[in-house]
PDB file of C-alpha atoms in Angstrom:
ATOM      1  CA  UNK S 265    -201.949-122.617  18.491  1.00 38.00           C
ATOM      2  CA  UNK S 266    -199.052-122.804  16.019  1.00 40.00           C
ATOM      3  CA  UNK S 267    -196.004-124.959  16.741  1.00 37.00           C
ATOM      4  CA  UNK S 268    -192.690-123.191  16.334  1.00 35.00           C
ATOM      5  CA  UNK S 269    -189.498-125.060  15.268  1.00 34.00           C
ATOM      6  CA  UNK S 270    -185.968-123.708  14.989  1.00 33.00           C
ATOM      7  CA  UNK S 271    -184.590-122.765  11.587  1.00 36.00           C
ATOM      8  CA  UNK S 272    -182.465-125.862  11.141  1.00 38.00           C
ATOM      9  CA  UNK S 273    -185.452-128.254  11.652  1.00 34.00           C
ATOM     10  CA  UNK S 274    -187.703-126.362   9.288  1.00 40.00           C
ATOM     11  CA  UNK S 275    -185.022-126.330   6.605  1.00 40.00           C
ATOM     12  CA  UNK S 276    -184.366-130.040   6.963  1.00 36.00           C
ATOM     13  CA  UNK S 277    -188.085-130.842   6.788  1.00 39.00           C
ATOM     14  CA  UNK S 278    -188.433-128.598   3.753  1.00 44.00           C
ATOM     15  CA  UNK S 279    -185.516-130.175   1.974  1.00 44.00           C
ATOM     16  CA  UNK S 280    -186.866-133.643   2.712  1.00 42.00           C
ATOM     17  CA  UNK S 281    -190.314-132.758   1.388  1.00 44.00           C
ATOM     18  CA  UNK S 282    -189.279-130.755  -1.668  1.00 45.00           C
ATOM     19  CA  UNK S 283    -185.806-131.679  -2.791  1.00 43.00           C
ATOM     20  CA  UNK S 284    -185.133-135.136  -1.391  1.00 40.00           C
ATOM     21  CA  UNK S 285    -181.741-134.046  -0.160  1.00 37.00           C
ATOM     22  CA  UNK S 286    -182.283-134.647   3.528  1.00 35.00           C
ATOM     23  CA  UNK S 287    -181.902-138.210   4.694  1.00 30.00           C
ATOM     24  CA  UNK S 288    -182.873-137.604   8.295  1.00 29.00           C
ATOM     25  CA  UNK S 289    -186.240-138.828   9.589  1.00 28.00           C
ATOM     26  CA  UNK S 290    -187.799-136.188  11.837  1.00 27.00           C
ATOM     27  CA  UNK S 291    -190.117-137.422  14.615  1.00 29.00           C
ATOM     28  CA  UNK S 292    -192.583-134.529  14.508  1.00 29.00           C
ATOM     29  CA  UNK S 293    -194.710-136.015  17.387  1.00 30.00           C
ATOM     30  CA  UNK S 294    -191.696-135.775  19.674  1.00 29.00           C
ATOM     31  CA  UNK S 295    -190.638-132.375  18.309  1.00 32.00           C
ATOM     32  CA  UNK S 296    -194.100-130.911  18.807  1.00 32.00           C
ATOM     33  CA  UNK S 297    -193.774-131.229  22.561  1.00 28.00           C
ATOM     34  CA  UNK S 298    -191.220-128.440  22.463  1.00 32.00           C
ATOM     35  CA  UNK S 299    -193.767-125.953  21.246  1.00 31.00           C
ATOM     36  CA  UNK S 300    -191.605-123.044  22.441  1.00 31.00           C
ATOM     37  CA  UNK S 301    -188.482-124.065  20.526  1.00 30.00           C
ATOM     38  CA  UNK S 302    -185.953-121.307  20.069  1.00 38.00           C
ATOM     39  CA  UNK S 303    -186.240-119.070  16.885  1.00 45.00           C
ATOM     40  CA  UNK S 304    -183.290-117.130  15.684  1.00 46.00           C
ATOM     41  CA  UNK S 305    -184.793-113.649  15.730  1.00 46.00           C
ATOM     42  CA  UNK S 306    -181.697-112.106  14.183  1.00 44.00           C
ATOM     43  CA  UNK S 307    -181.409-114.610  11.333  1.00 71.00           C
ATOM     44  CA  UNK S 308    -181.468-113.207   7.801  1.00 84.00           C
ATOM     45  CA  UNK S 309    -184.600-113.900   5.713  1.00 92.00           C
ATOM     46  CA  UNK S 310    -184.649-116.213   2.721  1.00 93.00           C
ATOM     47  CA  UNK S 311    -185.940-115.241  -0.655  1.00 94.00           C
ATOM     48  CA  UNK S 312    -188.828-116.921  -2.384  1.00 95.00           C
ATOM     49  CA  UNK S 313    -188.909-116.393  -6.182  1.00 93.00           C
ATOM     50  CA  UNK S 314    -192.143-117.021  -8.103  1.00 95.00           C
ATOM     51  CA  UNK S 315    -194.272-115.837 -11.009  1.00 91.00           C
ATOM     52  CA  UNK S 316    -194.033-118.649 -13.595  1.00 86.00           C
ATOM     53  CA  UNK S 317    -197.055-120.829 -13.064  1.00 86.00           C
ATOM     54  CA  UNK S 318    -196.667-122.747  -9.768  1.00 89.00           C
ATOM     55  CA  UNK S 319    -192.838-123.189 -10.131  1.00 91.00           C
ATOM     56  CA  UNK S 320    -190.869-121.342  -7.433  1.00 94.00           C
ATOM     57  CA  UNK S 321    -187.355-121.130  -6.178  1.00 90.00           C
ATOM     58  CA  UNK S 322    -186.269-120.720  -2.582  1.00 90.00           C
ATOM     59  CA  UNK S 323    -182.890-119.069  -1.951  1.00 90.00           C
ATOM     60  CA  UNK S 324    -181.466-119.393   1.491  1.00 84.00           C
ATOM     61  CA  UNK S 325    -178.767-117.512   3.435  1.00 69.00           C
ATOM     62  CA  UNK S 326    -176.230-120.345   2.549  1.00 69.00           C
ATOM     63  CA  UNK S 327    -176.766-119.417  -1.136  1.00 72.00           C
ATOM     64  CA  UNK S 328    -178.411-122.717  -1.899  1.00 79.00           C
ATOM     65  CA  UNK S 329    -181.361-122.633  -4.258  1.00 83.00           C
ATOM     66  CA  UNK S 330    -184.220-125.138  -4.152  1.00 87.00           C
ATOM     67  CA  UNK S 331    -186.946-125.591  -6.782  1.00 88.00           C
ATOM     68  CA  UNK S 332    -190.452-126.541  -5.801  1.00 88.00           C
ATOM     69  CA  UNK S 333    -194.046-126.274  -6.899  1.00 92.00           C
ATOM     70  CA  UNK S 334    -196.459-124.030  -4.932  1.00 94.00           C
ATOM     71  CA  UNK S 335    -199.830-124.020  -6.702  1.00 94.00           C
ATOM     72  CA  UNK S 336    -201.145-121.399  -4.266  1.00 95.00           C
ATOM     73  CA  UNK S 337    -198.862-118.792  -5.795  1.00 95.00           C
ATOM     74  CA  UNK S 338    -199.962-119.413  -9.398  1.00 94.00           C
ATOM     75  CA  UNK S 339    -201.361-116.110 -10.541  1.00 93.00           C
ATOM     76  CA  UNK S 340    -201.133-114.689  -6.984  1.00 96.00           C
ATOM     77  CA  UNK S 341    -199.134-111.826  -5.442  1.00 96.00           C
ATOM     78  CA  UNK S 342    -197.585-111.702  -2.016  1.00 97.00           C
ATOM     79  CA  UNK S 343    -198.516-108.290  -0.407  1.00 97.00           C
ATOM     80  CA  UNK S 344    -197.011-108.738   3.036  1.00 98.00           C
ATOM     81  CA  UNK S 345    -194.469-110.965   4.812  1.00 97.00           C
ATOM     82  CA  UNK S 346    -193.755-111.158   8.487  1.00 95.00           C
ATOM     83  CA  UNK S 347    -192.620-113.772  11.068  1.00 92.00           C
ATOM     84  CA  UNK S 348    -192.695-116.557   8.494  1.00 93.00           C
ATOM     85  CA  UNK S 349    -196.213-115.936   7.196  1.00 96.00           C
ATOM     86  CA  UNK S 350    -197.074-114.551   3.780  1.00 98.00           C
ATOM     87  CA  UNK S 351    -200.257-112.503   3.034  1.00 98.00           C
ATOM     88  CA  UNK S 352    -201.350-113.548  -0.439  1.00 98.00           C
ATOM     89  CA  UNK S 353    -203.762-111.754  -2.815  1.00 98.00           C
ATOM     90  CA  UNK S 354    -205.390-113.262  -5.892  1.00 96.00           C
ATOM     91  CA  UNK S 355    -208.257-111.659  -7.771  1.00 93.00           C
ATOM     92  CA  UNK S 356    -210.005-110.477  -4.606  1.00 95.00           C
ATOM     93  CA  UNK S 357    -209.240-113.557  -2.561  1.00 97.00           C
ATOM     94  CA  UNK S 358    -206.777-113.192   0.274  1.00 98.00           C
ATOM     95  CA  UNK S 359    -205.172-115.705   2.563  1.00 98.00           C
ATOM     96  CA  UNK S 360    -202.233-116.366   4.858  1.00 97.00           C
ATOM     97  CA  UNK S 361    -199.712-118.946   3.749  1.00 96.00           C
ATOM     98  CA  UNK S 362    -196.568-120.543   5.170  1.00 94.00           C
ATOM     99  CA  UNK S 363    -194.564-122.246   2.310  1.00 91.00           C
ATOM    100  CA  UNK S 364    -192.552-124.305   4.748  1.00 88.00           C
ATOM    101  CA  UNK S 365    -195.453-126.278   6.098  1.00 89.00           C
ATOM    102  CA  UNK S 366    -198.173-125.472   3.516  1.00 90.00           C
ATOM    103  CA  UNK S 367    -200.326-124.052   6.302  1.00 93.00           C
ATOM    104  CA  UNK S 368    -203.131-121.768   4.863  1.00 94.00           C
ATOM    105  CA  UNK S 369    -205.762-119.599   6.490  1.00 96.00           C
ATOM    106  CA  UNK S 370    -208.355-117.929   4.261  1.00 97.00           C
ATOM    107  CA  UNK S 371    -209.581-114.395   4.865  1.00 98.00           C
ATOM    108  CA  UNK S 372    -212.883-112.764   3.940  1.00 98.00           C
ATOM    109  CA  UNK S 373    -212.920-111.596   0.326  1.00 97.00           C
ATOM    110  CA  UNK S 374    -211.264-108.230  -0.272  1.00 97.00           C
ATOM    111  CA  UNK S 375    -213.498-105.379  -1.649  1.00 94.00           C
ATOM    112  CA  UNK S 376    -211.356-104.969  -4.741  1.00 92.00           C
ATOM    113  CA  UNK S 377    -210.425-107.505  -7.429  1.00 94.00           C
ATOM    114  CA  UNK S 378    -207.170-105.710  -8.282  1.00 90.00           C
ATOM    115  CA  UNK S 379    -204.486-104.191  -6.043  1.00 89.00           C
ATOM    116  CA  UNK S 380    -201.933-101.587  -7.295  1.00 83.00           C
ATOM    117  CA  UNK S 381    -199.608 -99.210  -5.567  1.00 83.00           C
ATOM    118  CA  UNK S 382    -200.627-100.718  -2.257  1.00 90.00           C
ATOM    119  CA  UNK S 383    -198.971-101.254   1.087  1.00 94.00           C
ATOM    120  CA  UNK S 384    -200.065-104.016   3.447  1.00 97.00           C
ATOM    121  CA  UNK S 385    -199.150-105.278   6.989  1.00 98.00           C
ATOM    122  CA  UNK S 386    -200.433-107.493   9.699  1.00 98.00           C
ATOM    123  CA  UNK S 387    -199.936-107.040  13.400  1.00 97.00           C
ATOM    124  CA  UNK S 388    -199.176-110.618  14.493  1.00 96.00           C
ATOM    125  CA  UNK S 389    -199.414-114.210  13.152  1.00 95.00           C
ATOM    126  CA  UNK S 390    -202.915-115.100  11.856  1.00 96.00           C
ATOM    127  CA  UNK S 391    -203.262-117.739  14.571  1.00 94.00           C
ATOM    128  CA  UNK S 392    -203.255-114.963  17.193  1.00 95.00           C
ATOM    129  CA  UNK S 393    -206.577-113.639  18.401  1.00 96.00           C
ATOM    130  CA  UNK S 394    -205.060-110.177  18.190  1.00 96.00           C
ATOM    131  CA  UNK S 395    -204.188-110.358  14.550  1.00 98.00           C
ATOM    132  CA  UNK S 396    -205.164-107.247  12.502  1.00 98.00           C
ATOM    133  CA  UNK S 397    -204.592-106.853   8.716  1.00 98.00           C
ATOM    134  CA  UNK S 398    -204.288-103.425   7.117  1.00 98.00           C
ATOM    135  CA  UNK S 399    -204.170-102.599   3.398  1.00 97.00           C
ATOM    136  CA  UNK S 400    -203.610 -99.110   2.054  1.00 93.00           C
ATOM    137  CA  UNK S 401    -204.925 -98.870  -1.451  1.00 86.00           C
ATOM    138  CA  UNK S 402    -205.481 -95.943  -3.866  1.00 82.00           C
ATOM    139  CA  UNK S 403    -208.932 -95.929  -5.447  1.00 76.00           C
ATOM    140  CA  UNK S 404    -209.569 -94.021  -8.654  1.00 72.00           C
ATOM    141  CA  UNK S 405    -212.911 -92.770  -7.410  1.00 72.00           C
ATOM    142  CA  UNK S 406    -212.285 -92.256  -3.687  1.00 71.00           C
ATOM    143  CA  UNK S 407    -208.610 -91.661  -3.488  1.00 76.00           C
ATOM    144  CA  UNK S 408    -206.395 -93.270  -0.900  1.00 85.00           C
ATOM    145  CA  UNK S 409    -208.187 -95.713   1.418  1.00 90.00           C
ATOM    146  CA  UNK S 410    -207.277 -97.902   4.275  1.00 94.00           C
ATOM    147  CA  UNK S 411    -208.908-101.305   4.731  1.00 95.00           C
ATOM    148  CA  UNK S 412    -208.702-103.004   8.076  1.00 97.00           C
ATOM    149  CA  UNK S 413    -209.696-106.531   9.038  1.00 98.00           C
ATOM    150  CA  UNK S 414    -209.606-107.801  12.687  1.00 97.00           C
ATOM    151  CA  UNK S 415    -209.365-111.476  13.609  1.00 97.00           C
ATOM    152  CA  UNK S 416    -212.755-113.008  13.564  1.00 96.00           C
ATOM    153  CA  UNK S 417    -214.425-110.257  11.464  1.00 97.00           C
ATOM    154  CA  UNK S 418    -216.150-111.337   8.278  1.00 96.00           C
ATOM    155  CA  UNK S 419    -216.036-107.989   6.443  1.00 97.00           C
ATOM    156  CA  UNK S 420    -213.329-105.337   5.851  1.00 97.00           C
ATOM    157  CA  UNK S 421    -213.673-101.890   7.396  1.00 95.00           C
ATOM    158  CA  UNK S 422    -212.892 -98.985   5.068  1.00 93.00           C
ATOM    159  CA  UNK S 423    -211.399 -95.678   6.084  1.00 88.00           C
ATOM    160  CA  UNK S 424    -211.134 -92.867   3.583  1.00 82.00           C
ATOM    161  CA  UNK S 425    -208.102 -90.711   4.074  1.00 82.00           C
ATOM    162  CA  UNK S 426    -208.174 -86.929   4.063  1.00 77.00           C
ATOM    163  CA  UNK S 427    -207.107 -85.471   0.779  1.00 70.00           C
ATOM    164  CA  UNK S 428    -204.311 -83.422   2.442  1.00 66.00           C
ATOM    165  CA  UNK S 429    -202.665 -86.653   3.583  1.00 73.00           C
ATOM    166  CA  UNK S 430    -202.305 -87.779  -0.018  1.00 66.00           C
ATOM    167  CA  UNK S 431    -200.643 -84.652  -1.239  1.00 55.00           C
ATOM    168  CA  UNK S 432    -197.062 -85.249  -2.442  1.00 55.00           C
ATOM    169  CA  UNK S 433    -197.059 -88.802  -1.250  1.00 62.00           C
ATOM    170  CA  UNK S 434    -194.869 -90.987  -3.457  1.00 64.00           C
ATOM    171  CA  UNK S 435    -195.387 -94.625  -4.225  1.00 81.00           C
ATOM    172  CA  UNK S 436    -195.485 -96.925  -1.151  1.00 88.00           C
ATOM    173  CA  UNK S 437    -192.347 -98.761  -0.196  1.00 89.00           C
ATOM    174  CA  UNK S 438    -193.351-100.735   2.912  1.00 92.00           C
ATOM    175  CA  UNK S 439    -195.817-101.070   5.747  1.00 94.00           C
ATOM    176  CA  UNK S 440    -195.301-102.383   9.301  1.00 94.00           C
ATOM    177  CA  UNK S 441    -196.940-102.496  12.718  1.00 95.00           C
ATOM    178  CA  UNK S 442    -195.690-101.530  16.148  1.00 91.00           C
ATOM    179  CA  UNK S 443    -197.315-100.449  19.450  1.00 90.00           C
ATOM    180  CA  UNK S 444    -200.904-100.759  18.183  1.00 94.00           C
ATOM    181  CA  UNK S 445    -200.099 -98.570  15.218  1.00 95.00           C
ATOM    182  CA  UNK S 446    -199.644 -99.260  11.514  1.00 96.00           C
ATOM    183  CA  UNK S 447    -196.901 -97.370   9.638  1.00 94.00           C
ATOM    184  CA  UNK S 448    -196.997 -96.928   5.885  1.00 94.00           C
ATOM    185  CA  UNK S 449    -193.693 -95.739   4.382  1.00 92.00           C
ATOM    186  CA  UNK S 450    -193.429 -94.257   0.897  1.00 88.00           C
ATOM    187  CA  UNK S 451    -190.325 -94.555  -1.217  1.00 84.00           C
ATOM    188  CA  UNK S 452    -188.930 -91.194  -0.212  1.00 82.00           C
ATOM    189  CA  UNK S 453    -189.343 -89.661   3.301  1.00 82.00           C
ATOM    190  CA  UNK S 454    -193.094 -89.724   3.793  1.00 86.00           C
ATOM    191  CA  UNK S 455    -194.923 -91.862   6.292  1.00 90.00           C
ATOM    192  CA  UNK S 456    -198.634 -92.349   7.151  1.00 91.00           C
ATOM    193  CA  UNK S 457    -199.284 -93.389  10.780  1.00 92.00           C
ATOM    194  CA  UNK S 458    -202.617 -95.008  11.665  1.00 93.00           C
ATOM    195  CA  UNK S 459    -203.230 -95.977  15.282  1.00 93.00           C
ATOM    196  CA  UNK S 460    -205.681 -98.835  15.654  1.00 92.00           C
ATOM    197  CA  UNK S 461    -207.696 -97.451  18.522  1.00 89.00           C
ATOM    198  CA  UNK S 462    -208.613 -93.906  17.437  1.00 85.00           C
ATOM    199  CA  UNK S 463    -208.808 -94.868  13.684  1.00 82.00           C
ATOM    200  CA  UNK S 464    -207.031 -91.709  12.525  1.00 85.00           C
ATOM    201  CA  UNK S 465    -204.397 -91.307   9.796  1.00 89.00           C
ATOM    202  CA  UNK S 466    -201.608 -88.757  10.068  1.00 88.00           C
ATOM    203  CA  UNK S 467    -198.866 -88.001   7.595  1.00 87.00           C
ATOM    204  CA  UNK S 468    -195.266 -87.087   8.586  1.00 86.00           C
ATOM    205  CA  UNK S 469    -191.901 -86.582   6.968  1.00 83.00           C
ATOM    206  CA  UNK S 470    -189.145 -88.794   8.217  1.00 78.00           C
ATOM    207  CA  UNK S 471    -186.069 -86.800   9.308  1.00 74.00           C
ATOM    208  CA  UNK S 472    -182.701 -88.283  10.036  1.00 69.00           C
ATOM    209  CA  UNK S 473    -181.328 -87.361  13.473  1.00 64.00           C
ATOM    210  CA  UNK S 474    -177.735 -86.543  13.964  1.00 60.00           C
ATOM    211  CA  UNK S 475    -177.533 -87.993  17.462  1.00 57.00           C
ATOM    212  CA  UNK S 476    -176.315 -91.526  16.860  1.00 55.00           C
ATOM    213  CA  UNK S 477    -177.021 -92.532  20.480  1.00 51.00           C
ATOM    214  CA  UNK S 478    -180.779 -92.263  19.936  1.00 52.00           C
ATOM    215  CA  UNK S 479    -182.414 -95.556  19.702  1.00 53.00           C
ATOM    216  CA  UNK S 480    -183.778 -96.329  16.229  1.00 54.00           C
ATOM    217  CA  UNK S 481    -186.923 -98.366  16.261  1.00 64.00           C
ATOM    218  CA  UNK S 482    -187.126 -98.569  12.478  1.00 70.00           C
ATOM    219  CA  UNK S 483    -184.090 -98.965  10.289  1.00 78.00           C
ATOM    220  CA  UNK S 484    -185.043 -98.775   6.612  1.00 79.00           C
ATOM    221  CA  UNK S 485    -183.315-100.768   3.845  1.00 84.00           C
ATOM    222  CA  UNK S 486    -184.798 -99.391   0.680  1.00 83.00           C
ATOM    223  CA  UNK S 487    -183.190-101.557  -1.944  1.00 87.00           C
ATOM    224  CA  UNK S 488    -182.318-104.964  -0.317  1.00 88.00           C
ATOM    225  CA  UNK S 489    -182.847-106.948  -3.538  1.00 90.00           C
ATOM    226  CA  UNK S 490    -180.485-104.737  -5.543  1.00 87.00           C
ATOM    227  CA  UNK S 491    -177.973-104.365  -2.735  1.00 87.00           C
ATOM    228  CA  UNK S 492    -177.814-108.194  -2.367  1.00 87.00           C
ATOM    229  CA  UNK S 493    -177.277-108.563  -6.108  1.00 86.00           C
ATOM    230  CA  UNK S 494    -180.128-111.072  -6.210  1.00 88.00           C
ATOM    231  CA  UNK S 495    -180.675-110.831  -9.984  1.00 85.00           C
ATOM    232  CA  UNK S 496    -177.192-112.282 -10.536  1.00 84.00           C
ATOM    233  CA  UNK S 497    -177.613-114.917  -7.870  1.00 84.00           C
ATOM    234  CA  UNK S 498    -180.910-115.999  -9.434  1.00 83.00           C
ATOM    235  CA  UNK S 499    -179.470-116.010 -12.949  1.00 83.00           C
ATOM    236  CA  UNK S 500    -181.821-113.250 -14.211  1.00 84.00           C
ATOM    237  CA  UNK S 501    -180.911-110.855 -16.957  1.00 82.00           C
ATOM    238  CA  UNK S 502    -181.461-107.120 -16.925  1.00 81.00           C
ATOM    239  CA  UNK S 503    -184.326-107.536 -19.396  1.00 82.00           C
ATOM    240  CA  UNK S 504    -186.508-109.231 -16.772  1.00 86.00           C
ATOM    241  CA  UNK S 505    -188.782-107.025 -14.556  1.00 90.00           C
ATOM    242  CA  UNK S 506    -189.179-108.115 -10.997  1.00 92.00           C
ATOM    243  CA  UNK S 507    -191.616-107.106  -8.206  1.00 93.00           C
ATOM    244  CA  UNK S 508    -190.407-107.893  -4.640  1.00 94.00           C
ATOM    245  CA  UNK S 509    -192.414-107.851  -1.446  1.00 96.00           C
ATOM    246  CA  UNK S 510    -190.358-106.713   1.561  1.00 94.00           C
ATOM    247  CA  UNK S 511    -190.416-107.913   5.151  1.00 94.00           C
ATOM    248  CA  UNK S 512    -189.243-106.927   8.678  1.00 89.00           C
ATOM    249  CA  UNK S 513    -186.451-108.599  10.506  1.00 86.00           C
ATOM    250  CA  UNK S 514    -185.153-107.946  14.027  1.00 79.00           C
ATOM    251  CA  UNK S 515    -181.551-106.994  14.753  1.00 77.00           C
ATOM    252  CA  UNK S 516    -180.169-105.491  17.920  1.00 77.00           C
ATOM    253  CA  UNK S 517    -183.644-104.659  19.270  1.00 75.00           C
ATOM    254  CA  UNK S 518    -184.493-102.716  16.101  1.00 79.00           C
ATOM    255  CA  UNK S 519    -186.867-103.501  13.246  1.00 81.00           C
ATOM    256  CA  UNK S 520    -184.923-103.690   9.979  1.00 87.00           C
ATOM    257  CA  UNK S 521    -187.487-102.748   7.328  1.00 90.00           C
ATOM    258  CA  UNK S 522    -186.670-104.382   4.013  1.00 91.00           C
ATOM    259  CA  UNK S 523    -188.612-102.270   1.520  1.00 93.00           C
ATOM    260  CA  UNK S 524    -190.582-103.651  -1.381  1.00 93.00           C
ATOM    261  CA  UNK S 525    -189.115-103.032  -4.775  1.00 92.00           C
ATOM    262  CA  UNK S 526    -190.341-102.808  -8.384  1.00 89.00           C
ATOM    263  CA  UNK S 527    -187.481-103.245 -10.859  1.00 87.00           C
ATOM    264  CA  UNK S 528    -188.246-102.425 -14.461  1.00 83.00           C
ATOM    265  CA  UNK S 529    -186.477-104.111 -17.351  1.00 74.00           C
ATOM    266  CA  UNK S 530    -183.471-102.392 -18.818  1.00 65.00           C
ATOM    267  CA  UNK S 531    -185.085-102.909 -22.248  1.00 66.00           C
ATOM    268  CA  UNK S 532    -188.347-104.205 -23.696  1.00 62.00           C
ATOM    269  CA  UNK S 533    -188.752-107.776 -22.457  1.00 56.00           C
ATOM    270  CA  UNK S 534    -190.842-110.703 -23.368  1.00 59.00           C
ATOM    271  CA  UNK S 535    -193.978-111.539 -21.469  1.00 66.00           C
ATOM    272  CA  UNK S 536    -192.151-112.261 -18.229  1.00 72.00           C
ATOM    273  CA  UNK S 537    -192.842-110.366 -14.984  1.00 79.00           C
ATOM    274  CA  UNK S 538    -191.494-112.236 -12.086  1.00 92.00           C
ATOM    275  CA  UNK S 539    -192.116-111.786  -8.373  1.00 95.00           C
ATOM    276  CA  UNK S 540    -190.273-112.455  -5.202  1.00 95.00           C
ATOM    277  CA  UNK S 541    -190.744-112.086  -1.452  1.00 97.00           C
ATOM    278  CA  UNK S 542    -188.360-111.985   1.539  1.00 95.00           C
ATOM    279  CA  UNK S 543    -189.505-114.494   4.194  1.00 95.00           C
ATOM    280  CA  UNK S 544    -188.255-115.503   7.600  1.00 92.00           C
ATOM    281  CA  UNK S 545    -187.650-119.318   7.660  1.00 89.00           C
ATOM    282  CA  UNK S 546    -190.155-120.495  10.246  1.00 88.00           C
ATOM    283  CA  UNK S 547    -192.296-123.583  10.348  1.00 86.00           C
ATOM    284  CA  UNK S 548    -195.969-123.334  11.480  1.00 85.00           C
ATOM    285  CA  UNK S 549    -198.164-126.370  11.996  1.00 82.00           C
ATOM    286  CA  UNK S 550    -201.861-125.471  12.270  1.00 86.00           C
ATOM    287  CA  UNK S 551    -205.006-127.528  12.431  1.00 85.00           C
ATOM    288  CA  UNK S 552    -206.617-128.407   9.148  1.00 78.00           C
ATOM    289  CA  UNK S 553    -209.785-126.701  10.634  1.00 80.00           C
ATOM    290  CA  UNK S 554    -207.972-123.515  11.479  1.00 89.00           C
ATOM    291  CA  UNK S 555    -209.938-120.502  10.210  1.00 93.00           C
ATOM    292  CA  UNK S 556    -209.998-116.786  10.516  1.00 96.00           C
ATOM    293  CA  UNK S 557    -213.139-116.966  12.662  1.00 93.00           C
ATOM    294  CA  UNK S 558    -212.801-116.995  16.449  1.00 81.00           C
TER     295      UNK S 558
END
């Protein structure tokens, strides 16, 4: 089982390990006894910036930036982020990774070596027996496909989507999971809903309701990177293209969906294409023998 620590402890540990700016000595054996330590569910996510070899930058809510080396992200792409875990893809290999503790859990090899125009989500932390991973991916030969992997399975299950579902669907913006159902949002108003139990896929148009008293389970934020002026905060020029993986955060009992973004360069740039991911600052300690198998 993972050990959860509050945000302040995870950040102090992280600074001590990576930046040398924390002089406190943390007694992890004592802290581990509080396995149910409080996590600030409404805290804003941090931003992990990568794409240049293994060198990465972590930008937190206090506008402090920390530089570190994460070899696992060299040549890799983060395709989903939730509850402090990142789902990483690299040339067909896929694994869960927590940059705050370096915890890593490998998954069975994905059927494709390259992912493009995809949307991915997982139902719960990879240490949970109920964890399910879903990847929506367009295939040149078969069209739009959904790949699903349940905890303990050693192969991916493929579901081919009906051609009518793919009609007029724009590029994917984000994917999430709720009530045993995966939701795949496009960048406009389309959404594909895939319940886990009946293995169906249905397409809907998202319509904004006028009644403000109606509870909103999903609150989309389509351009969080742009709206936060992150390029300026990271010191990036407009000539640098950036691909950002979104995440989900909780606020007032709603899921705030921070969409993924692909920002093209304002003009022709050099061979730089950087990446970033929104991540919730949580620390997970897992056994070195932790695996996807049950």
